[in-house]
Amino acid sequence: MIQAIYTAVKGRAIYQIDRLYSSQSLKTYLERSLLEKAEINDVSVNTLTGIMLVLYHPDKTPVEITSLIEESVLNYHVDPEQIETKSYLPKTLQQLTRMVADAEA
């Protein structure tokens, strides 16, 4: 869900985006894709809160900007190679076997 939570200042809006929470890859994608749009001047994303600040051309409305964000989110696809593997997880059976052996020693 994408919700405009602050639109009082013309040309500036804050959005809550559920899928953005803890998603570094979506953050990067939104920053890149939205900055390509002529209507968007700047984007600042916080993945800890799922909030995005958008500075845009004052002739546009928050509803028009919401549509641009929705379009970008719908076009976002997670590339399996972009998913970060936590360093504490073993990547192979051999690493897991070594970790178990070390723990038993």
XYZ file of C-alpha atoms in Angstrom:
105
model
C 0.000 0.000 0.000
C 1.198 3.500 -0.847
C -0.226 6.296 1.247
C 0.546 10.008 1.171
C 0.932 10.950 4.828
C 2.034 14.579 4.386
C 1.177 16.842 1.449
C 0.687 20.276 3.048
C 3.702 21.889 1.353
C 3.378 22.308 -2.404
C 6.050 20.314 -4.230
C 6.841 18.117 -1.222
C 5.158 14.923 -0.048
C 5.896 12.110 2.362
C 4.663 8.622 1.526
C 4.316 5.451 3.575
C 5.084 2.415 1.412
C 4.553 -0.965 3.054
C 6.831 -2.933 0.709
C 9.659 -0.472 1.328
C 10.221 -1.555 4.927
C 13.626 -3.326 5.147
C 14.001 -3.535 1.368
C 17.292 -2.032 0.240
C 16.746 -3.242 -3.326
C 13.328 -1.529 -3.584
C 14.853 1.649 -2.110
C 17.553 1.675 -4.774
C 15.061 0.891 -7.528
C 12.637 3.656 -6.481
C 15.382 6.253 -6.176
C 16.663 5.441 -9.654
C 13.333 5.057 -11.423
C 11.660 8.098 -9.877
C 14.615 10.416 -10.472
C 14.343 9.580 -14.170
C 10.920 11.257 -14.197
C 10.923 14.949 -15.152
C 8.324 15.703 -12.466
C 10.557 14.447 -9.635
C 13.352 16.661 -8.272
C 14.590 14.520 -5.385
C 13.781 11.331 -3.479
C 14.864 10.330 0.004
C 14.014 6.848 1.269
C 14.174 5.369 4.772
C 13.887 1.568 4.777
C 13.729 1.443 8.582
C 10.401 3.260 8.568
C 9.138 2.524 5.047
C 8.826 6.262 4.420
C 9.832 8.178 1.317
C 10.170 11.950 0.945
C 9.574 13.195 -2.585
C 10.346 16.688 -3.846
C 8.539 17.307 -7.105
C 7.575 20.017 -9.592
C 5.031 22.292 -7.854
C 2.702 22.192 -10.886
C 2.002 18.520 -10.124
C -0.394 17.235 -7.474
C 0.323 14.642 -4.781
C -2.155 12.344 -6.533
C -0.146 12.528 -9.762
C 3.048 11.766 -7.841
C 1.347 8.858 -6.067
C 0.512 7.437 -9.501
C 4.161 7.662 -10.555
C 5.246 5.884 -7.373
C 2.595 3.178 -7.825
C 3.751 2.630 -11.393
C 7.363 2.251 -10.254
C 6.448 -0.149 -7.445
C 4.366 -2.265 -9.840
C 7.300 -2.435 -12.278
C 9.706 -3.524 -9.539
C 10.795 -7.151 -9.675
C 13.232 -8.702 -7.243
C 16.262 -10.151 -8.978
C 17.327 -13.267 -7.027
C 20.961 -12.151 -7.342
C 20.111 -8.891 -5.543
C 18.838 -10.684 -2.438
C 21.490 -10.369 0.206
C 22.553 -13.542 1.998
C 23.162 -12.980 5.679
C 26.816 -13.583 6.446
C 25.980 -15.773 9.443
C 24.211 -18.334 7.258
C 26.381 -21.096 5.785
C 26.388 -21.119 1.997
C 27.386 -24.754 1.488
C 27.009 -28.087 3.220
C 30.774 -28.126 3.716
C 30.623 -24.812 5.622
C 27.739 -26.119 7.746
C 29.663 -29.306 8.550
C 32.705 -27.242 9.544
C 30.572 -25.006 11.785
C 29.051 -28.025 13.555
C 32.487 -29.607 14.021
C 33.854 -26.362 15.453
C 30.913 -26.070 17.834
C 31.397 -29.620 19.107
C 35.141 -29.129 19.691
